[in-house]
Amino acid sequence: MTTTAVALDDNDACIAQARQLAADFLDNARTDHGVAVSGRAVDLTRLVVSELVTNARKYAPGPLWMELRLADGAVEVTVRDSARVRPAARPGDPGRVGQHGLEIVMAVAEAFHVRLEPSGKSVTARIALADDTVGGTRRADAPPGPR
């Protein structure tokens, strides 16, 4: 299994459902397909899923779809919703309480992109499966941030 997609319920329980689906997907990749997946990758994927699904629930009416895909040593998390508005990270403000989710996603993801579609948008974040890989990607002891 290298890809899975699911329609998420239109209620707050879908956030926990999406996190569990992501953890199960990566566990299945590890145990059934021999893919090396670090514990850190599972935790970061659950965090990213939580933030992307929460934002979609908060700002987009209607149904949500989530897709998880393994590709080239990473998991790509895509959340589709019905709002044709690009999310934007707010400028850093140490006094601001909350609304840091997109900043966090962008800091921990290898790549992040938004694609407007006829019926809404898709937001994709790519998370490395290994803590220490070759080719310039972040080591486990490296600080998060853009590459």
Short mmCIF file of N, CA, C and O in Angstrom, two decimals:
data_model
loop_
_atom_site.label_atom_id
_atom_site.label_comp_id
_atom_site.label_asym_id
_atom_site.label_seq_id
_atom_site.Cartn_x
_atom_site.Cartn_y
_atom_site.Cartn_z
N MET A 1 0.85 -1.18 0.00
CA MET A 1 0.00 0.00 0.00
C MET A 1 0.89 1.24 0.00
O MET A 1 1.62 1.48 0.95
N THR A 2 0.87 1.98 -1.07
CA THR A 2 1.65 3.21 -1.11
C THR A 2 0.77 4.44 -1.11
O THR A 2 1.29 5.54 -1.00
N THR A 3 -0.53 4.27 -1.25
CA THR A 3 -1.45 5.39 -1.23
C THR A 3 -2.75 4.96 -0.57
O THR A 3 -3.21 3.84 -0.75
N THR A 4 -3.32 5.87 0.19
CA THR A 4 -4.66 5.67 0.72
C THR A 4 -5.36 7.02 0.72
O THR A 4 -4.72 8.06 0.90
N ALA A 5 -6.64 7.00 0.50
CA ALA A 5 -7.42 8.23 0.50
C ALA A 5 -8.74 7.96 1.22
O ALA A 5 -9.27 6.84 1.14
N VAL A 6 -9.24 8.97 1.89
CA VAL A 6 -10.47 8.81 2.66
C VAL A 6 -11.23 10.12 2.69
O VAL A 6 -10.64 11.19 2.75
N ALA A 7 -12.55 9.99 2.63
CA ALA A 7 -13.42 11.14 2.88
C ALA A 7 -13.56 11.24 4.39
O ALA A 7 -13.80 10.24 5.06
N LEU A 8 -13.40 12.44 4.91
CA LEU A 8 -13.50 12.64 6.35
C LEU A 8 -14.88 13.18 6.70
O LEU A 8 -15.44 13.99 5.97
N ASP A 9 -15.40 12.71 7.82
CA ASP A 9 -16.71 13.18 8.28
C ASP A 9 -16.67 14.68 8.53
O ASP A 9 -15.63 15.25 8.83
N ASP A 10 -17.82 15.28 8.41
CA ASP A 10 -17.93 16.73 8.60
C ASP A 10 -18.23 17.06 10.06
O ASP A 10 -19.26 17.63 10.40
N ASN A 11 -17.32 16.63 10.95
CA ASN A 11 -17.44 16.95 12.37
C ASN A 11 -16.05 16.96 12.98
O ASN A 11 -15.08 16.56 12.35
N ASP A 12 -15.96 17.43 14.22
CA ASP A 12 -14.65 17.56 14.85
C ASP A 12 -13.95 16.22 15.10
O ASP A 12 -12.73 16.18 15.23
N ALA A 13 -14.71 15.13 15.16
CA ALA A 13 -14.10 13.82 15.36
C ALA A 13 -13.22 13.42 14.19
O ALA A 13 -12.34 12.57 14.33
N CYS A 14 -13.39 14.05 13.03
CA CYS A 14 -12.59 13.69 11.86
C CYS A 14 -11.12 14.01 12.07
O CYS A 14 -10.26 13.39 11.44
N ILE A 15 -10.80 14.94 12.95
CA ILE A 15 -9.40 15.30 13.19
C ILE A 15 -8.66 14.12 13.83
O ILE A 15 -7.60 13.71 13.36
N ALA A 16 -9.25 13.56 14.87
CA ALA A 16 -8.66 12.38 15.51
C ALA A 16 -8.65 11.19 14.56
O ALA A 16 -7.70 10.41 14.50
N GLN A 17 -9.72 11.03 13.78
CA GLN A 17 -9.82 9.96 12.79
C GLN A 17 -8.67 10.07 11.79
O GLN A 17 -8.03 9.08 11.45
N ALA A 18 -8.40 11.27 11.32
CA ALA A 18 -7.33 11.49 10.33
C ALA A 18 -5.96 11.20 10.93
O ALA A 18 -5.11 10.57 10.28
N ARG A 19 -5.72 11.62 12.17
CA ARG A 19 -4.43 11.33 12.83
C ARG A 19 -4.22 9.83 12.95
O ARG A 19 -3.13 9.32 12.70
N GLN A 20 -5.28 9.11 13.35
CA GLN A 20 -5.16 7.66 13.52
C GLN A 20 -4.94 6.98 12.18
O GLN A 20 -4.14 6.05 12.07
N LEU A 21 -5.63 7.43 11.15
CA LEU A 21 -5.44 6.87 9.82
C LEU A 21 -3.99 7.05 9.37
O LEU A 21 -3.38 6.12 8.82
N ALA A 22 -3.41 8.22 9.63
CA ALA A 22 -2.02 8.47 9.24
C ALA A 22 -1.07 7.55 9.99
O ALA A 22 -0.15 6.96 9.39
N ALA A 23 -1.27 7.40 11.30
CA ALA A 23 -0.41 6.51 12.09
C ALA A 23 -0.54 5.07 11.61
O ALA A 23 0.46 4.36 11.46
N ASP A 24 -1.77 4.62 11.33
CA ASP A 24 -1.99 3.26 10.84
C ASP A 24 -1.36 3.05 9.47
O ASP A 24 -0.78 2.00 9.19
N PHE A 25 -1.46 4.06 8.60
CA PHE A 25 -0.88 3.98 7.27
C PHE A 25 0.64 3.78 7.36
O PHE A 25 1.21 2.92 6.69
N LEU A 26 1.30 4.56 8.21
CA LEU A 26 2.75 4.45 8.34
C LEU A 26 3.14 3.15 9.03
O LEU A 26 4.15 2.54 8.68
N ASP A 27 2.35 2.73 10.02
CA ASP A 27 2.63 1.45 10.68
C ASP A 27 2.51 0.30 9.68
O ASP A 27 3.35 -0.61 9.65
N ASN A 28 1.52 0.36 8.83
CA ASN A 28 1.33 -0.65 7.79
C ASN A 28 2.49 -0.64 6.80
O ASN A 28 2.97 -1.69 6.37
N ALA A 29 2.95 0.56 6.44
CA ALA A 29 4.09 0.67 5.53
C ALA A 29 5.32 0.00 6.14
O ALA A 29 6.07 -0.70 5.45
N ARG A 30 5.50 0.19 7.43
CA ARG A 30 6.65 -0.37 8.14
C ARG A 30 6.53 -1.89 8.28
O ARG A 30 7.46 -2.61 7.92
N THR A 31 5.41 -2.35 8.81
CA THR A 31 5.30 -3.77 9.13
C THR A 31 4.98 -4.65 7.93
O THR A 31 5.50 -5.75 7.83
N ASP A 32 4.13 -4.18 7.05
CA ASP A 32 3.69 -5.03 5.93
C ASP A 32 4.52 -4.85 4.66
O ASP A 32 4.53 -5.73 3.81
N HIS A 33 5.19 -3.71 4.53
CA HIS A 33 5.91 -3.43 3.29
C HIS A 33 7.40 -3.16 3.50
O HIS A 33 8.11 -2.83 2.55
N GLY A 34 7.87 -3.24 4.74
CA GLY A 34 9.29 -3.10 5.02
C GLY A 34 9.85 -1.70 4.81
O GLY A 34 11.06 -1.54 4.65
N VAL A 35 9.00 -0.69 4.80
CA VAL A 35 9.46 0.68 4.62
C VAL A 35 10.02 1.18 5.95
O VAL A 35 9.40 1.01 7.00
N ALA A 36 11.21 1.79 5.92
CA ALA A 36 11.80 2.36 7.13
C ALA A 36 11.07 3.66 7.48
O ALA A 36 11.10 4.62 6.71
N VAL A 37 10.41 3.64 8.63
CA VAL A 37 9.66 4.81 9.10
C VAL A 37 10.07 5.08 10.54
O VAL A 37 9.89 4.23 11.41
N SER A 38 10.65 6.23 10.80
CA SER A 38 11.08 6.57 12.15
C SER A 38 9.88 6.96 13.01
O SER A 38 8.84 7.39 12.50
N GLY A 39 10.06 6.83 14.31
CA GLY A 39 9.03 7.30 15.25
C GLY A 39 8.80 8.79 15.10
O GLY A 39 7.66 9.27 15.21
N ARG A 40 9.85 9.51 14.84
CA ARG A 40 9.74 10.96 14.64
C ARG A 40 8.88 11.27 13.42
O ARG A 40 8.05 12.18 13.44
N ALA A 41 9.03 10.49 12.35
CA ALA A 41 8.23 10.70 11.14
C ALA A 41 6.75 10.47 11.43
O ALA A 41 5.89 11.22 10.94
N VAL A 42 6.45 9.46 12.23
CA VAL A 42 5.06 9.20 12.61
C VAL A 42 4.50 10.38 13.40
O VAL A 42 3.41 10.88 13.11
N ASP A 43 5.26 10.85 14.38
CA ASP A 43 4.81 11.98 15.20
C ASP A 43 4.61 13.24 14.36
O ASP A 43 3.61 13.94 14.51
N LEU A 44 5.57 13.54 13.49
CA LEU A 44 5.44 14.73 12.64
C LEU A 44 4.28 14.61 11.67
O LEU A 44 3.56 15.59 11.42
N THR A 45 4.07 13.41 11.14
CA THR A 45 2.95 13.21 10.22
C THR A 45 1.63 13.42 10.94
O THR A 45 0.72 14.09 10.42
N ARG A 46 1.51 12.88 12.14
CA ARG A 46 0.27 13.09 12.92
C ARG A 46 0.05 14.57 13.20
O ARG A 46 -1.07 15.07 13.12
N LEU A 47 1.12 15.29 13.52
CA LEU A 47 1.02 16.73 13.77
C LEU A 47 0.56 17.47 12.51
O LEU A 47 -0.36 18.29 12.56
N VAL A 48 1.19 17.17 11.39
CA VAL A 48 0.84 17.83 10.13
C VAL A 48 -0.60 17.52 9.74
O VAL A 48 -1.37 18.41 9.37
N VAL A 49 -1.00 16.26 9.85
CA VAL A 49 -2.38 15.88 9.55
C VAL A 49 -3.34 16.65 10.44
O VAL A 49 -4.34 17.20 9.96
N SER A 50 -3.04 16.71 11.72
CA SER A 50 -3.91 17.43 12.65
C SER A 50 -4.07 18.89 12.26
O SER A 50 -5.19 19.42 12.23
N GLU A 51 -2.98 19.54 11.93
CA GLU A 51 -3.03 20.96 11.57
C GLU A 51 -3.78 21.18 10.26
O GLU A 51 -4.62 22.08 10.16
N LEU A 52 -3.49 20.37 9.24
CA LEU A 52 -4.13 20.57 7.94
C LEU A 52 -5.63 20.27 8.00
O LEU A 52 -6.45 21.01 7.44
N VAL A 53 -6.01 19.21 8.68
CA VAL A 53 -7.43 18.87 8.79
C VAL A 53 -8.16 19.89 9.66
O VAL A 53 -9.28 20.31 9.34
N THR A 54 -7.53 20.33 10.74
CA THR A 54 -8.15 21.35 11.59
C THR A 54 -8.40 22.62 10.80
O THR A 54 -9.49 23.21 10.88
N ASN A 55 -7.42 23.06 10.02
CA ASN A 55 -7.60 24.27 9.21
C ASN A 55 -8.73 24.10 8.20
O ASN A 55 -9.54 25.01 8.00
N ALA A 56 -8.77 22.95 7.55
CA ALA A 56 -9.83 22.71 6.58
C ALA A 56 -11.20 22.71 7.26
O ALA A 56 -12.16 23.30 6.75
N ARG A 57 -11.30 22.08 8.42
CA ARG A 57 -12.57 22.07 9.17
C ARG A 57 -12.98 23.48 9.57
O ARG A 57 -14.15 23.84 9.54
N LYS A 58 -12.00 24.26 9.95
CA LYS A 58 -12.29 25.60 10.48
C LYS A 58 -12.67 26.59 9.38
O LYS A 58 -13.54 27.44 9.58
N TYR A 59 -12.04 26.50 8.22
CA TYR A 59 -12.18 27.54 7.20
C TYR A 59 -12.91 27.14 5.93
O TYR A 59 -13.16 28.00 5.09
N ALA A 60 -13.24 25.86 5.77
CA ALA A 60 -13.89 25.42 4.53
C ALA A 60 -15.18 24.67 4.84
O ALA A 60 -15.15 23.70 5.59
N PRO A 61 -16.26 25.10 4.26
CA PRO A 61 -17.51 24.35 4.46
C PRO A 61 -17.50 23.07 3.63
O PRO A 61 -16.80 22.98 2.62
N GLY A 62 -18.24 22.09 4.09
CA GLY A 62 -18.41 20.90 3.28
C GLY A 62 -17.42 19.79 3.54
O GLY A 62 -16.68 19.82 4.52
N PRO A 63 -17.39 18.84 2.62
CA PRO A 63 -16.60 17.62 2.82
C PRO A 63 -15.10 17.86 2.71
O PRO A 63 -14.65 18.81 2.06
N LEU A 64 -14.35 16.97 3.34
CA LEU A 64 -12.89 16.98 3.30
C LEU A 64 -12.42 15.62 2.81
O LEU A 64 -13.04 14.60 3.08
N TRP A 65 -11.31 15.64 2.12
CA TRP A 65 -10.66 14.41 1.69
C TRP A 65 -9.20 14.47 2.12
O TRP A 65 -8.58 15.53 2.07
N MET A 66 -8.69 13.33 2.55
CA MET A 66 -7.27 13.27 2.90
C MET A 66 -6.66 12.11 2.13
O MET A 66 -7.25 11.03 2.04
N GLU A 67 -5.49 12.37 1.59
CA GLU A 67 -4.73 11.33 0.89
C GLU A 67 -3.35 11.25 1.51
O GLU A 67 -2.73 12.28 1.81
N LEU A 68 -2.87 10.03 1.71
CA LEU A 68 -1.52 9.77 2.19
C LEU A 68 -0.82 8.95 1.11
O LEU A 68 -1.40 7.98 0.60
N ARG A 69 0.40 9.36 0.78
CA ARG A 69 1.12 8.68 -0.30
C ARG A 69 2.59 8.58 0.06
O ARG A 69 3.21 9.56 0.50
N LEU A 70 3.17 7.41 -0.12
CA LEU A 70 4.60 7.22 0.06
C LEU A 70 5.30 7.48 -1.26
O LEU A 70 4.87 6.98 -2.30
N ALA A 71 6.35 8.29 -1.21
CA ALA A 71 7.09 8.62 -2.42
C ALA A 71 8.51 9.03 -2.07
O ALA A 71 8.71 9.97 -1.30
N ASP A 72 9.48 8.31 -2.60
CA ASP A 72 10.89 8.70 -2.48
C ASP A 72 11.32 9.01 -1.05
O ASP A 72 11.89 10.07 -0.77
N GLY A 73 11.05 8.10 -0.12
CA GLY A 73 11.52 8.27 1.25
C GLY A 73 10.74 9.27 2.07
O GLY A 73 11.22 9.76 3.09
N ALA A 74 9.53 9.57 1.65
CA ALA A 74 8.71 10.54 2.39
C ALA A 74 7.25 10.12 2.31
O ALA A 74 6.86 9.29 1.50
N VAL A 75 6.46 10.71 3.19
CA VAL A 75 5.01 10.58 3.11
C VAL A 75 4.47 11.94 2.71
O VAL A 75 4.88 12.97 3.24
N GLU A 76 3.60 11.95 1.73
CA GLU A 76 2.94 13.17 1.30
C GLU A 76 1.51 13.15 1.84
O GLU A 76 0.76 12.20 1.60
N VAL A 77 1.18 14.18 2.59
CA VAL A 77 -0.15 14.33 3.17
C VAL A 77 -0.86 15.41 2.37
O VAL A 77 -0.39 16.54 2.29
N THR A 78 -2.00 15.06 1.77
CA THR A 78 -2.78 16.02 1.01
C THR A 78 -4.17 16.09 1.61
O THR A 78 -4.82 15.06 1.83
N VAL A 79 -4.62 17.31 1.89
CA VAL A 79 -5.98 17.53 2.38
C VAL A 79 -6.67 18.42 1.35
O VAL A 79 -6.15 19.47 0.98
N ARG A 80 -7.83 17.96 0.91
CA ARG A 80 -8.63 18.72 -0.06
C ARG A 80 -9.88 19.23 0.64
O ARG A 80 -10.52 18.50 1.38
N ASP A 81 -10.22 20.49 0.35
CA ASP A 81 -11.44 21.05 0.90
C ASP A 81 -12.12 21.91 -0.16
O ASP A 81 -11.65 22.01 -1.29
N SER A 82 -13.21 22.57 0.22
CA SER A 82 -14.03 23.30 -0.75
C SER A 82 -13.73 24.79 -0.84
O SER A 82 -14.36 25.49 -1.63
N ALA A 83 -12.81 25.30 -0.06
CA ALA A 83 -12.50 26.74 -0.07
C ALA A 83 -11.41 27.03 -1.10
O ALA A 83 -10.33 26.45 -1.04
N ARG A 84 -11.68 27.95 -2.01
CA ARG A 84 -10.68 28.31 -3.03
C ARG A 84 -9.84 29.49 -2.56
O ARG A 84 -9.66 30.46 -3.27
N VAL A 85 -9.36 29.41 -1.35
CA VAL A 85 -8.55 30.46 -0.75
C VAL A 85 -7.24 29.82 -0.28
O VAL A 85 -7.25 28.81 0.42
N ARG A 86 -6.12 30.43 -0.67
CA ARG A 86 -4.82 29.92 -0.24
C ARG A 86 -4.59 30.25 1.23
O ARG A 86 -4.72 31.40 1.62
N PRO A 87 -4.21 29.24 2.02
CA PRO A 87 -3.84 29.55 3.40
C PRO A 87 -2.50 30.27 3.42
O PRO A 87 -1.67 30.06 2.53
N ALA A 88 -2.33 31.11 4.39
CA ALA A 88 -1.07 31.85 4.50
C ALA A 88 -0.60 31.86 5.95
O ALA A 88 -1.40 32.10 6.86
N ALA A 89 0.67 31.57 6.12
CA ALA A 89 1.25 31.65 7.46
C ALA A 89 1.33 33.11 7.86
O ALA A 89 1.66 33.98 7.04
N ARG A 90 0.99 33.39 9.10
CA ARG A 90 1.05 34.77 9.58
C ARG A 90 2.48 35.10 9.97
O ARG A 90 3.27 34.22 10.30
N PRO A 91 2.82 36.37 9.93
CA PRO A 91 4.18 36.76 10.36
C PRO A 91 4.42 36.36 11.81
O PRO A 91 3.48 36.32 12.61
N GLY A 92 5.67 36.06 12.12
CA GLY A 92 6.02 35.68 13.47
C GLY A 92 5.64 36.76 14.48
O GLY A 92 5.85 37.95 14.23
N ASP A 93 5.06 36.34 15.56
CA ASP A 93 4.67 37.25 16.63
C ASP A 93 4.70 36.48 17.94
O ASP A 93 3.78 35.70 18.23
N PRO A 94 5.77 36.64 18.73
CA PRO A 94 5.90 35.86 19.96
C PRO A 94 4.77 36.13 20.95
O PRO A 94 4.52 35.33 21.84
N GLY A 95 4.06 37.24 20.81
CA GLY A 95 2.95 37.55 21.71
C GLY A 95 1.63 36.94 21.29
O GLY A 95 0.67 36.93 22.05
N ARG A 96 1.57 36.42 20.06
CA ARG A 96 0.32 35.85 19.56
C ARG A 96 0.08 34.48 20.18
O ARG A 96 0.97 33.64 20.23
N VAL A 97 -1.12 34.27 20.66
CA VAL A 97 -1.50 32.97 21.20
C VAL A 97 -2.33 32.27 20.14
O VAL A 97 -3.35 32.78 19.69
N GLY A 98 -1.87 31.10 19.72
CA GLY A 98 -2.59 30.33 18.72
C GLY A 98 -2.31 30.80 17.31
O GLY A 98 -1.52 31.71 17.06
N GLN A 99 -2.92 30.12 16.36
CA GLN A 99 -2.80 30.40 14.93
C GLN A 99 -1.36 30.30 14.43
O GLN A 99 -0.91 31.08 13.60
N HIS A 100 -0.65 29.29 14.94
CA HIS A 100 0.72 29.01 14.49
C HIS A 100 0.80 27.72 13.69
O HIS A 100 1.88 27.29 13.30
N GLY A 101 -0.34 27.08 13.43
CA GLY A 101 -0.34 25.76 12.81
C GLY A 101 0.36 25.70 11.47
O GLY A 101 1.17 24.81 11.21
N LEU A 102 0.05 26.63 10.59
CA LEU A 102 0.66 26.61 9.27
C LEU A 102 2.17 26.88 9.36
O LEU A 102 2.96 26.28 8.63
N GLU A 103 2.57 27.75 10.27
CA GLU A 103 4.00 27.99 10.48
C GLU A 103 4.70 26.69 10.90
O GLU A 103 5.80 26.39 10.42
N ILE A 104 4.06 25.94 11.78
CA ILE A 104 4.64 24.68 12.26
C ILE A 104 4.74 23.69 11.12
O ILE A 104 5.78 23.05 10.93
N VAL A 105 3.68 23.55 10.34
CA VAL A 105 3.69 22.62 9.21
C VAL A 105 4.83 22.97 8.26
O VAL A 105 5.59 22.10 7.83
N MET A 106 4.96 24.23 7.94
CA MET A 106 6.01 24.65 7.00
C MET A 106 7.41 24.43 7.58
O MET A 106 8.36 24.18 6.83
N ALA A 107 7.54 24.49 8.89
CA ALA A 107 8.85 24.29 9.52
C ALA A 107 9.27 22.82 9.54
O ALA A 107 10.45 22.52 9.42
N VAL A 108 8.31 21.91 9.66
CA VAL A 108 8.68 20.49 9.78
C VAL A 108 8.61 19.73 8.47
O VAL A 108 9.12 18.62 8.37
N ALA A 109 7.99 20.31 7.47
CA ALA A 109 7.82 19.61 6.19
C ALA A 109 9.02 19.85 5.27
O ALA A 109 9.61 20.92 5.27
N GLU A 110 9.35 18.84 4.48
CA GLU A 110 10.37 18.99 3.44
C GLU A 110 9.88 19.91 2.34
O GLU A 110 10.66 20.63 1.75
N ALA A 111 8.60 19.81 2.07
CA ALA A 111 7.99 20.63 1.02
C ALA A 111 6.54 20.90 1.42
O ALA A 111 5.93 20.10 2.13
N PHE A 112 6.03 22.01 0.94
CA PHE A 112 4.65 22.40 1.23
C PHE A 112 4.13 23.15 0.01
O PHE A 112 4.81 24.02 -0.51
N HIS A 113 2.94 22.78 -0.46
CA HIS A 113 2.37 23.54 -1.56
C HIS A 113 0.84 23.48 -1.53
O HIS A 113 0.25 22.56 -0.97
N VAL A 114 0.26 24.50 -2.13
CA VAL A 114 -1.19 24.63 -2.22
C VAL A 114 -1.54 24.70 -3.70
O VAL A 114 -0.89 25.42 -4.46
N ARG A 115 -2.56 23.96 -4.09
CA ARG A 115 -3.03 24.00 -5.47
C ARG A 115 -4.52 24.32 -5.47
O ARG A 115 -5.31 23.60 -4.86
N LEU A 116 -4.88 25.43 -6.13
CA LEU A 116 -6.30 25.75 -6.29
C LEU A 116 -6.88 24.83 -7.35
O LEU A 116 -6.26 24.58 -8.38
N GLU A 117 -8.08 24.33 -7.07
CA GLU A 117 -8.77 23.41 -7.97
C GLU A 117 -10.16 23.98 -8.26
O GLU A 117 -10.62 24.88 -7.55
N PRO A 118 -10.83 23.48 -9.27
CA PRO A 118 -12.16 24.02 -9.61
C PRO A 118 -13.15 24.00 -8.44
O PRO A 118 -13.96 24.91 -8.30
N SER A 119 -13.05 22.98 -7.59
CA SER A 119 -14.02 22.87 -6.50
C SER A 119 -13.44 23.20 -5.14
O SER A 119 -14.04 22.91 -4.11
N GLY A 120 -12.25 23.80 -5.08
CA GLY A 120 -11.64 24.13 -3.79
C GLY A 120 -10.13 24.19 -3.91
O GLY A 120 -9.59 24.81 -4.81
N LYS A 121 -9.46 23.52 -2.99
CA LYS A 121 -7.99 23.50 -3.02
C LYS A 121 -7.48 22.20 -2.43
O LYS A 121 -8.19 21.49 -1.72
N SER A 122 -6.23 21.91 -2.73
CA SER A 122 -5.52 20.83 -2.07
C SER A 122 -4.26 21.41 -1.45
O SER A 122 -3.59 22.25 -2.05
N VAL A 123 -3.98 20.97 -0.24
CA VAL A 123 -2.80 21.41 0.50
C VAL A 123 -1.97 20.16 0.76
O VAL A 123 -2.48 19.18 1.31
N THR A 124 -0.71 20.19 0.35
CA THR A 124 0.16 19.02 0.48
C THR A 124 1.42 19.38 1.25
O THR A 124 2.06 20.40 0.97
N ALA A 125 1.74 18.53 2.21
CA ALA A 125 3.00 18.64 2.95
C ALA A 125 3.72 17.31 2.83
O ALA A 125 3.11 16.24 2.84
N ARG A 126 5.03 17.39 2.69
CA ARG A 126 5.88 16.20 2.51
C ARG A 126 6.78 16.06 3.74
O ARG A 126 7.51 17.01 4.08
N ILE A 127 6.74 14.88 4.37
CA ILE A 127 7.51 14.63 5.59
C ILE A 127 8.46 13.46 5.35
O ILE A 127 8.04 12.40 4.86
N ALA A 128 9.73 13.65 5.67
CA ALA A 128 10.73 12.59 5.51
C ALA A 128 10.40 11.41 6.44
O ALA A 128 9.99 11.61 7.58
N LEU A 129 10.60 10.19 5.94
CA LEU A 129 10.32 9.00 6.74
C LEU A 129 11.47 8.62 7.65
O LEU A 129 11.27 7.97 8.66
N ALA A 130 12.67 9.02 7.30
CA ALA A 130 13.86 8.68 8.09
C ALA A 130 14.38 9.93 8.80
O ALA A 130 14.24 11.04 8.30
N ASP A 131 14.97 9.71 9.96
CA ASP A 131 15.54 10.84 10.70
C ASP A 131 16.84 11.32 10.11
O ASP A 131 17.16 12.49 10.15
N ASP A 132 17.62 10.42 9.56
CA ASP A 132 18.94 10.76 9.05
C ASP A 132 19.07 10.13 7.68
O ASP A 132 19.27 8.93 7.56
N THR A 133 18.96 10.93 6.64
CA THR A 133 19.04 10.40 5.28
C THR A 133 20.16 11.09 4.52
O THR A 133 20.68 12.11 4.94
N VAL A 134 20.49 10.55 3.40
CA VAL A 134 21.55 11.08 2.55
C VAL A 134 20.94 12.10 1.59
O VAL A 134 19.75 12.09 1.32
N GLY A 135 21.74 13.00 1.09
CA GLY A 135 21.26 13.90 0.06
C GLY A 135 20.84 15.26 0.58
O GLY A 135 20.11 15.98 -0.08
N GLY A 136 21.26 15.61 1.78
CA GLY A 136 21.01 16.96 2.25
C GLY A 136 19.74 17.16 3.05
O GLY A 136 19.46 18.26 3.46
N THR A 137 18.97 16.10 3.28
CA THR A 137 17.79 16.31 4.10
C THR A 137 18.18 16.33 5.56
O THR A 137 19.25 15.89 5.95
N ARG A 138 17.29 16.83 6.36
CA ARG A 138 17.55 17.09 7.78
C ARG A 138 17.89 15.82 8.56
O ARG A 138 17.26 14.81 8.43
N ARG A 139 18.90 15.89 9.41
CA ARG A 139 19.22 14.84 10.36
C ARG A 139 18.33 15.00 11.58
O ARG A 139 17.78 16.06 11.82
N ALA A 140 18.26 13.97 12.39
CA ALA A 140 17.42 14.01 13.59
C ALA A 140 17.86 15.13 14.53
O ALA A 140 17.04 15.72 15.21
N ASP A 141 19.16 15.43 14.56
CA ASP A 141 19.63 16.45 15.48
C ASP A 141 19.69 17.84 14.84
O ASP A 141 20.10 18.80 15.48
N ALA A 142 19.26 17.96 13.61
CA ALA A 142 19.27 19.25 12.94
C ALA A 142 18.02 20.05 13.31
O ALA A 142 16.97 19.47 13.52
N PRO A 143 18.15 21.36 13.41
CA PRO A 143 16.97 22.16 13.74
C PRO A 143 15.96 22.14 12.60
O PRO A 143 16.34 22.02 11.44
N PRO A 144 14.68 22.24 12.94
CA PRO A 144 13.68 22.29 11.88
C PRO A 144 13.81 23.58 11.10
O PRO A 144 14.33 24.58 11.59
N GLY A 145 13.32 23.55 9.89
CA GLY A 145 13.33 24.76 9.08
C GLY A 145 13.47 24.43 7.62
O GLY A 145 13.62 23.28 7.24
N PRO A 146 13.41 25.44 6.79
CA PRO A 146 13.51 25.20 5.35
C PRO A 146 14.88 24.70 4.96
O PRO A 146 15.87 24.99 5.62
N ARG A 147 14.90 24.00 3.88
CA ARG A 147 16.18 23.49 3.36
C ARG A 147 16.56 24.26 2.14
O ARG A 147 15.90 24.60 1.30
#
